[in-house]
mmCIF file of C-alpha atoms and ligand atoms in Angstrom:
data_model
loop_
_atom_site.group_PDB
_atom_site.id
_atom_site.type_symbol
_atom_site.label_atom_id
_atom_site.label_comp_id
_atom_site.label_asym_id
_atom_site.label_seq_id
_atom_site.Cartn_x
_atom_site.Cartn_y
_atom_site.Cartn_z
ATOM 1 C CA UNK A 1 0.000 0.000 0.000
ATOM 2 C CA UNK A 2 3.202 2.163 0.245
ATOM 3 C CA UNK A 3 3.312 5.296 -1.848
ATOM 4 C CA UNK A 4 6.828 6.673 -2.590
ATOM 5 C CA UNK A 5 7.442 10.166 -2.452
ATOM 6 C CA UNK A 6 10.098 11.208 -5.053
ATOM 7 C CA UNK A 7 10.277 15.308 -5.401
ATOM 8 C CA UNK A 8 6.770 15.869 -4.391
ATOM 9 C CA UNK A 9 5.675 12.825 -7.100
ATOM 10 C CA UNK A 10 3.760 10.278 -5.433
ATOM 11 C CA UNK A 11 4.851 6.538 -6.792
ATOM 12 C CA UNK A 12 2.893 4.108 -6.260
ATOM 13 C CA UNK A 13 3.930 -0.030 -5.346
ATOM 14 C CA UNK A 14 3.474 -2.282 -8.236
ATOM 15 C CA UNK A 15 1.036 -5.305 -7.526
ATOM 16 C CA UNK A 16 4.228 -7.383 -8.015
ATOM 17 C CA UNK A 17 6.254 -6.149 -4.714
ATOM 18 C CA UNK A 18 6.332 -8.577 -2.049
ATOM 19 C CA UNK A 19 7.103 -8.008 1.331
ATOM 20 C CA UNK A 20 8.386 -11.410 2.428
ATOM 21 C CA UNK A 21 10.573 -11.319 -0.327
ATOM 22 C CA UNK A 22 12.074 -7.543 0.772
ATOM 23 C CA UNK A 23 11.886 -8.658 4.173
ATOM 24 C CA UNK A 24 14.677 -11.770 3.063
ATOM 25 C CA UNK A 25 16.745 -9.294 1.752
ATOM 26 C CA UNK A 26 16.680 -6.491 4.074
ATOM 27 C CA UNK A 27 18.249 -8.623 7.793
ATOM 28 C CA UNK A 28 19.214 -6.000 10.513
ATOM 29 C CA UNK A 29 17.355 -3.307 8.961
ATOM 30 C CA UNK A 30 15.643 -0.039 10.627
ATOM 31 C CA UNK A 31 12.403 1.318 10.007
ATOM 32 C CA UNK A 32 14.948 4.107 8.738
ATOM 33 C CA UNK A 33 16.972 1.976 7.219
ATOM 34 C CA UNK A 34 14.024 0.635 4.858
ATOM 35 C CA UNK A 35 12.584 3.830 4.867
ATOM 36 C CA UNK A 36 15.649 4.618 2.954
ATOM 37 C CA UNK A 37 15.786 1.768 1.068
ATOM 38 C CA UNK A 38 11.816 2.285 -0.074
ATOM 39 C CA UNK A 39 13.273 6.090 -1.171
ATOM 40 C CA UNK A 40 16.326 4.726 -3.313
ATOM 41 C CA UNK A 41 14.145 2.293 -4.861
ATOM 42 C CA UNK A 42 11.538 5.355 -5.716
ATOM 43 C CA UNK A 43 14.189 7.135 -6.941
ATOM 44 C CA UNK A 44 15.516 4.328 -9.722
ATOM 45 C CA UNK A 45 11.920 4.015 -11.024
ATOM 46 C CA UNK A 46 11.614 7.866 -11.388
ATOM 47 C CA UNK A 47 14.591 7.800 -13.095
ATOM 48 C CA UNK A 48 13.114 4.966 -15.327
ATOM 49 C CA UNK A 49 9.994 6.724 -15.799
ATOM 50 C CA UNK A 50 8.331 3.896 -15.003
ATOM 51 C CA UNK A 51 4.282 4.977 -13.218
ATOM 52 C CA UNK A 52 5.045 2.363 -10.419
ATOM 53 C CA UNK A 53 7.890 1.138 -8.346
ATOM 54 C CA UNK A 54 8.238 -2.328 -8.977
ATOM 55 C CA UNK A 55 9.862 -5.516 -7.407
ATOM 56 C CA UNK A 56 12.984 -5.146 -9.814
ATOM 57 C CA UNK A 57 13.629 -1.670 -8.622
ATOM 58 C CA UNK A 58 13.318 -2.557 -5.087
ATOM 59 C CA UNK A 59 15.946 -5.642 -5.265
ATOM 60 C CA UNK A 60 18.301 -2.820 -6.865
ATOM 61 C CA UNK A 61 17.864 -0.629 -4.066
ATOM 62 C CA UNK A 62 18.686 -3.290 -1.879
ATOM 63 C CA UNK A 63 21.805 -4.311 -3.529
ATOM 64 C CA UNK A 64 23.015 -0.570 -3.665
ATOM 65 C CA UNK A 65 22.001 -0.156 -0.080
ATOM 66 C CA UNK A 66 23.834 -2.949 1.114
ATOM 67 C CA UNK A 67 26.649 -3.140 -0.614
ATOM 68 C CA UNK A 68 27.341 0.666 0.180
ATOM 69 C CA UNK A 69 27.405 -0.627 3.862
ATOM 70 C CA UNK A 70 29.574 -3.365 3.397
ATOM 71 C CA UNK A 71 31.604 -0.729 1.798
ATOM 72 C CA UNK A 72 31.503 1.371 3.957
ATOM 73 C CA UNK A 73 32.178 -0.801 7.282
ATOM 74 C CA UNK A 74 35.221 -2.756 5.649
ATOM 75 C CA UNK A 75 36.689 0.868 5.514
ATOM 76 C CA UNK A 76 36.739 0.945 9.387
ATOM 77 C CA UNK A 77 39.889 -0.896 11.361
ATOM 78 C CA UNK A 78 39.106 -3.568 13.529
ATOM 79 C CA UNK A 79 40.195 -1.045 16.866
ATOM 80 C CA UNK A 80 37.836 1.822 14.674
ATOM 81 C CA UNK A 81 34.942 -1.200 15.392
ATOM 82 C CA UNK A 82 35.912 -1.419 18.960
ATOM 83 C CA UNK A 83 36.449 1.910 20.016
ATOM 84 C CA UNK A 84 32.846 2.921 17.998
ATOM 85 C CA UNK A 85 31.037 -0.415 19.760
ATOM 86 C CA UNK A 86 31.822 1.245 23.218
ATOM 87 C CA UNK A 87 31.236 4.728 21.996
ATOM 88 C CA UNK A 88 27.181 3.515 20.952
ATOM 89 C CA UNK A 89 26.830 1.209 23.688
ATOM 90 C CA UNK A 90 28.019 4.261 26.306
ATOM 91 C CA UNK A 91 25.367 6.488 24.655
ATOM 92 C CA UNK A 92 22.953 3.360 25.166
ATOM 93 C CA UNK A 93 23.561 2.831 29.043
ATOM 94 C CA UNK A 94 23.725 6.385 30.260
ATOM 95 C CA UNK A 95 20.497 6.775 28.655
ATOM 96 C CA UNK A 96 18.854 3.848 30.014
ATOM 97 C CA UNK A 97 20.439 4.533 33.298
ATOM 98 C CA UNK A 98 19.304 7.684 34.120
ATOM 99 C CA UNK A 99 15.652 8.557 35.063
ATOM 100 C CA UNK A 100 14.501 11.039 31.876
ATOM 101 C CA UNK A 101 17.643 9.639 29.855
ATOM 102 C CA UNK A 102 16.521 8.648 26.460
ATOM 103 C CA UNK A 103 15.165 4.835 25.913
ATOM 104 C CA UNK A 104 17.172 3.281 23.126
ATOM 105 C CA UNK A 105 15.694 1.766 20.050
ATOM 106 C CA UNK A 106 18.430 0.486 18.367
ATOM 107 C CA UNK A 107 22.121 0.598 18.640
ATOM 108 C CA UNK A 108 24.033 -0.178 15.591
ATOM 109 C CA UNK A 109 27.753 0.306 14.523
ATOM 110 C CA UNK A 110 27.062 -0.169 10.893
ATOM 111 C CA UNK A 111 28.160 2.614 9.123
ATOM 112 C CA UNK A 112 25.516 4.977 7.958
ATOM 113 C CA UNK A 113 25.966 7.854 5.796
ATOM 114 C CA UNK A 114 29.274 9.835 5.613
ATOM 115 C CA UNK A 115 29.811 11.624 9.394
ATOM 116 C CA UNK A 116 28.114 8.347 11.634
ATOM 117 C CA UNK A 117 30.154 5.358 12.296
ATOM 118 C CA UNK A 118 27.614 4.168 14.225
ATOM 119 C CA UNK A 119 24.534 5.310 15.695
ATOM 120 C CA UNK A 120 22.401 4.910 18.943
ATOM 121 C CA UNK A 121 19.060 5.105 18.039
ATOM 122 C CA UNK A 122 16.547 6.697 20.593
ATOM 123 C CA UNK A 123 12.678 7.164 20.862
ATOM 124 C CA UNK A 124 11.751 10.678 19.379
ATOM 125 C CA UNK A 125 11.454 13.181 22.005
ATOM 126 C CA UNK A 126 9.913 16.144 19.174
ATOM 127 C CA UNK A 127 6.731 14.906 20.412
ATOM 128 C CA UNK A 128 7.041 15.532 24.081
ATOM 129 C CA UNK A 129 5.659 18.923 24.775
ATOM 130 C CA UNK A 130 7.745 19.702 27.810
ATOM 131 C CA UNK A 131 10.974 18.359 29.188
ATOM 132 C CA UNK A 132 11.911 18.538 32.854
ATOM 133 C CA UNK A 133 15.137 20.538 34.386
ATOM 134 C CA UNK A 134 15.880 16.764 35.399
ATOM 135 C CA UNK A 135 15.319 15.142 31.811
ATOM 136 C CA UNK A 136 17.853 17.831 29.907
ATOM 137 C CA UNK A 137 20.247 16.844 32.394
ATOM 138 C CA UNK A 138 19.781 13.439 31.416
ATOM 139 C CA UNK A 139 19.799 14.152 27.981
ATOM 140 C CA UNK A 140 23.179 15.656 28.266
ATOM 141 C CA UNK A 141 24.275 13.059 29.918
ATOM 142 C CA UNK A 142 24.017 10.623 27.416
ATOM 143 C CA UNK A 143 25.141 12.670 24.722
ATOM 144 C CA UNK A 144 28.264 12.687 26.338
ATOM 145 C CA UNK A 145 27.926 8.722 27.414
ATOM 146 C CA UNK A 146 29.834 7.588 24.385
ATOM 147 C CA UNK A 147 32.773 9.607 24.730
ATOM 148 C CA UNK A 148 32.931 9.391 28.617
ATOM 149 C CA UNK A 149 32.936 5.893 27.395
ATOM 150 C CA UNK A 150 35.898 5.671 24.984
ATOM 151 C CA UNK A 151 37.896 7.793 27.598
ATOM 152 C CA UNK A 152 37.281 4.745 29.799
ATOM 153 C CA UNK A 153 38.274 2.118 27.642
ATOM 154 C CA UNK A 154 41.067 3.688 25.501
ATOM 155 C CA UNK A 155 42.137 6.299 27.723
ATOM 156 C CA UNK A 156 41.382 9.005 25.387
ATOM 157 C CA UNK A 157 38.662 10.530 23.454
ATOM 158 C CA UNK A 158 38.811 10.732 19.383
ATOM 159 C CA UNK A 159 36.944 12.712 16.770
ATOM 160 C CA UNK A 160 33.780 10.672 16.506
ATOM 161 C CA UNK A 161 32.513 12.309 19.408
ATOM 162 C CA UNK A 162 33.019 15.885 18.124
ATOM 163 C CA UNK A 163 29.164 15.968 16.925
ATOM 164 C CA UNK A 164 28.130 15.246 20.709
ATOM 165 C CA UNK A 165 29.814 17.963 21.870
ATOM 166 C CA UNK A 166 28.468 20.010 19.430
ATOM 167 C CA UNK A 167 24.728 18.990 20.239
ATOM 168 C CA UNK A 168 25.718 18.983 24.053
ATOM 169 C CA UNK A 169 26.951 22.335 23.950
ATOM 170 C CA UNK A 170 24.001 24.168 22.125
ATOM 171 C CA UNK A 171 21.785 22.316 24.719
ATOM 172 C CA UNK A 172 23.360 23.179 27.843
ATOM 173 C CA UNK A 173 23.239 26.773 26.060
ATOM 174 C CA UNK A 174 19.564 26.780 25.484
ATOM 175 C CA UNK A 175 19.063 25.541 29.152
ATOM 176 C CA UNK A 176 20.997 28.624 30.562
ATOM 177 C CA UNK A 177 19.872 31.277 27.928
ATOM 178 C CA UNK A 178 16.352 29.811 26.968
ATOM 179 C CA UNK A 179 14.931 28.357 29.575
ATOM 180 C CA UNK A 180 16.759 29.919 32.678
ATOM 181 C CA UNK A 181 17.983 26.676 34.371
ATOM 182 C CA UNK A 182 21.324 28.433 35.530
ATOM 183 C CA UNK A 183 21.457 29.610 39.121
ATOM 184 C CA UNK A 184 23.980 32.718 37.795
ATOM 185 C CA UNK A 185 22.310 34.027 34.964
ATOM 186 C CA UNK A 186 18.907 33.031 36.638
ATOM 187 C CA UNK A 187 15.125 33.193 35.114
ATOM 188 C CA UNK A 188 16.007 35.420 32.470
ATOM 189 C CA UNK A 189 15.715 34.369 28.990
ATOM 190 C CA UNK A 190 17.875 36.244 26.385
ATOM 191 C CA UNK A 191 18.689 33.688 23.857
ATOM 192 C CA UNK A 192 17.132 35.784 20.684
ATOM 193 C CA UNK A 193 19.483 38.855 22.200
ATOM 194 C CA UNK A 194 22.334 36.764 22.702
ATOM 195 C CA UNK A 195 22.154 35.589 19.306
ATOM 196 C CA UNK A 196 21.159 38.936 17.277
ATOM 197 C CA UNK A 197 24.782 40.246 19.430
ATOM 198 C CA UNK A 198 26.494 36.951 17.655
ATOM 199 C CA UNK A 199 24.784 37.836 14.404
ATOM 200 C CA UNK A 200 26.721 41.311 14.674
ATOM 201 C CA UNK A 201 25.125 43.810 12.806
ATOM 202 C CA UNK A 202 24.232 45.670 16.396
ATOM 203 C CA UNK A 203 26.396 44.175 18.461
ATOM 204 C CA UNK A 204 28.670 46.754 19.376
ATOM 205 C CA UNK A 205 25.389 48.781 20.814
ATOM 206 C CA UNK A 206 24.946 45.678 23.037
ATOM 207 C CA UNK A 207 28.328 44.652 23.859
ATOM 208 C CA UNK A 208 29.496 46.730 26.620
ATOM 209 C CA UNK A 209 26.192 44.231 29.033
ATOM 210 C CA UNK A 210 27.044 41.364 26.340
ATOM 211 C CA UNK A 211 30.056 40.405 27.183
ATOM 212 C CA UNK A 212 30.098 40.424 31.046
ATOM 213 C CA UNK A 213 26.625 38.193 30.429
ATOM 214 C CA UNK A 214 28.750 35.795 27.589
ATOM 215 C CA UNK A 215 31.674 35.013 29.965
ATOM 216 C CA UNK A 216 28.960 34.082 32.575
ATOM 217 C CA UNK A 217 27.082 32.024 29.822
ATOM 218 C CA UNK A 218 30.045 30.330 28.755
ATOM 219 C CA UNK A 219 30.971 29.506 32.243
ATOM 220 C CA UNK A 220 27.391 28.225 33.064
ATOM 221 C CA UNK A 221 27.575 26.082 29.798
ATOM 222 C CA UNK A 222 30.723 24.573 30.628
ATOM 223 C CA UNK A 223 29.821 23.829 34.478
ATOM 224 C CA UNK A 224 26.386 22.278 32.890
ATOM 225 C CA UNK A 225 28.154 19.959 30.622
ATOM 226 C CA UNK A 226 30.973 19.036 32.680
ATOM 227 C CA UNK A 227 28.402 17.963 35.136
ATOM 228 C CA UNK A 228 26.956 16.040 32.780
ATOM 229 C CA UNK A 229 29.938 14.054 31.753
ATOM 230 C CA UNK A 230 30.456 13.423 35.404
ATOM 231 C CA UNK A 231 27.006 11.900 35.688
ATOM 232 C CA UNK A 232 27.474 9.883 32.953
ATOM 233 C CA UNK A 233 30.819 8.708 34.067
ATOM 234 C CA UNK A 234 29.277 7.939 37.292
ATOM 235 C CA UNK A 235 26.571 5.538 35.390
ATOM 236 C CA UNK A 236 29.208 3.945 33.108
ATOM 237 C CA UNK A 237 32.020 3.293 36.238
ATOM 238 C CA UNK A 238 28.866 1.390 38.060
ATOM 239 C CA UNK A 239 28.702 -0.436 34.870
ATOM 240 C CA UNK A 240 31.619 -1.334 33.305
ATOM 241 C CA UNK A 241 30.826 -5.085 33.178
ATOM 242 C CA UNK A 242 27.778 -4.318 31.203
ATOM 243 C CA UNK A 243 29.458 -2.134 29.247
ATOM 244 C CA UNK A 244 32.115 -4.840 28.245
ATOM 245 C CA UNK A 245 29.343 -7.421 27.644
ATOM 246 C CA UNK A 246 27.387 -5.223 25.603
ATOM 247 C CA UNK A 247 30.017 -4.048 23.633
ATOM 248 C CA UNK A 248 31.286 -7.243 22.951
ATOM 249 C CA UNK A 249 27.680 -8.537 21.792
ATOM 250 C CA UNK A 250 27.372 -5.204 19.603
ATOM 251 C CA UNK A 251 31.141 -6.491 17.899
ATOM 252 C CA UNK A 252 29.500 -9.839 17.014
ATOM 253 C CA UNK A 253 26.106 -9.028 16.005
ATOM 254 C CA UNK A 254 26.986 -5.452 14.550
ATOM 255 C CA UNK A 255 23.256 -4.126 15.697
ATOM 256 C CA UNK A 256 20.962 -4.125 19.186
ATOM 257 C CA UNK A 257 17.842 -3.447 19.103
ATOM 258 C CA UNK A 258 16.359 -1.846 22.578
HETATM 259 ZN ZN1 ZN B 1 28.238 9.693 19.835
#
């Protein structure tokens, strides 16, 4: 009953697609990984102009898709596997751990796309309308869980976890600018200000208050996320035998699900 989206164009299935058949050839796959798969497959038959996406197109797709993983994975060392195993499966614990942490869905260290090496995959939180003090912390937390992790293991952090940061870091900034859950800069909320000062065009008008309030942000950021890492070293230190196990599990079987 699936109808493809390709630019806007709706595709429909031909009568001959089968999903036992895709569901042979697709083993380990997401929802988002078939989503993807249903898209590529889309795309071939658009570029066939054929009116429906049928079974031939899909079995392409899944060749493409698949073999652009194996690719992909054989390009990683076998330490690159281990050190991104405990990376995902650090993510996976903190968040499980911690009350407001994210549940995980899936952890997988196949490669996917060009910047993940792996990926931890949670349950959507766009469709919470409100999240706790408490559950941000948590959140942070287990952003930082998979390099708090590799610091453990390998005694040093690498570049795959540069991404966390980044998300970490805007976070803890929206939590002290946003939604005034920093003690020093209190229950104000000047993240559009802060930002228009960034943007520049008036910032000089602004900077004489700006930049006694940005060394307090950045301090308040920093204390937030360092706390954070601290929590979620706390989890992973309680847990190190789990971690090992389910590391070691995530090496053999390459995915998790929750
Ligand atoms: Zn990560």
């Amino acid at each position: 009953e699936a109808i493809l989206a390709v630019h806007m164009k709706k595709i429909p299935l031909a009568p001959d697609v089968d999903p036992r058949t895709i569901a042979r050839g697709t083993p380990g796959f997401s929802g988002a990984d078939l989503a993807n798969l249903v898209n590529e497959a889309a795309l071939l038959a658009a570029r066939k102009d054929h009116p429906e996406v049928a079974m031939a197109d899909i079995e392409e797709a899944i060749e493409r898709v698949a073999s652009g993983l194996e690719r992909r994975s054989r390009l990683m060392s076998p330490e690159e596997r281990r050190r991104v195993a405990y990376h995902e499966v650090g993510h996976a614990i903190v968040g499980e751990a911690l009350p407001g942490g994210s549940r995980v869905v899936k952890i997988s260290i196949v490669p996917r796309g060009m910047a993940a090496l792996g990926y931890t995959m949670k349950l959507p939180t766009e469709d919470r309308y409100l999240m706790t003090e408490g559950e941000l912390h948590a959140q942070l937390a287990s952003l930082l869980g998979g390099r708090v992790a590799e610091r453990m293991v390998f005694g040093e952090v690498s570049t795959g976890a540069g991404n966390d940061l980044q998300q970490a870091t805007e976070l803890a900034q929206a939590m002290v600018v946003d939604y005034g859950m920093s003690g020093a800069i209190g229950p104000v909320a000047f993240g559009h200000e802060r930002r228009t000062l960034l943007a520049g065009s008036e910032a000089r008008a602004m900077r004489e208050h700006g930049d006694r309030v940005a060394d307090v942000v950045d301090a308040e950021v920093k204390r937030i996320v360092e706390e954070a890492e601290e929590a979620a070293r706390g989890v992973l230190m309680a847990r190190r035998e789990r971690l090992e196990a389910i590391a070691a599990t995530l090496l053999e079987k390459e995915f998790l699900d929750g």
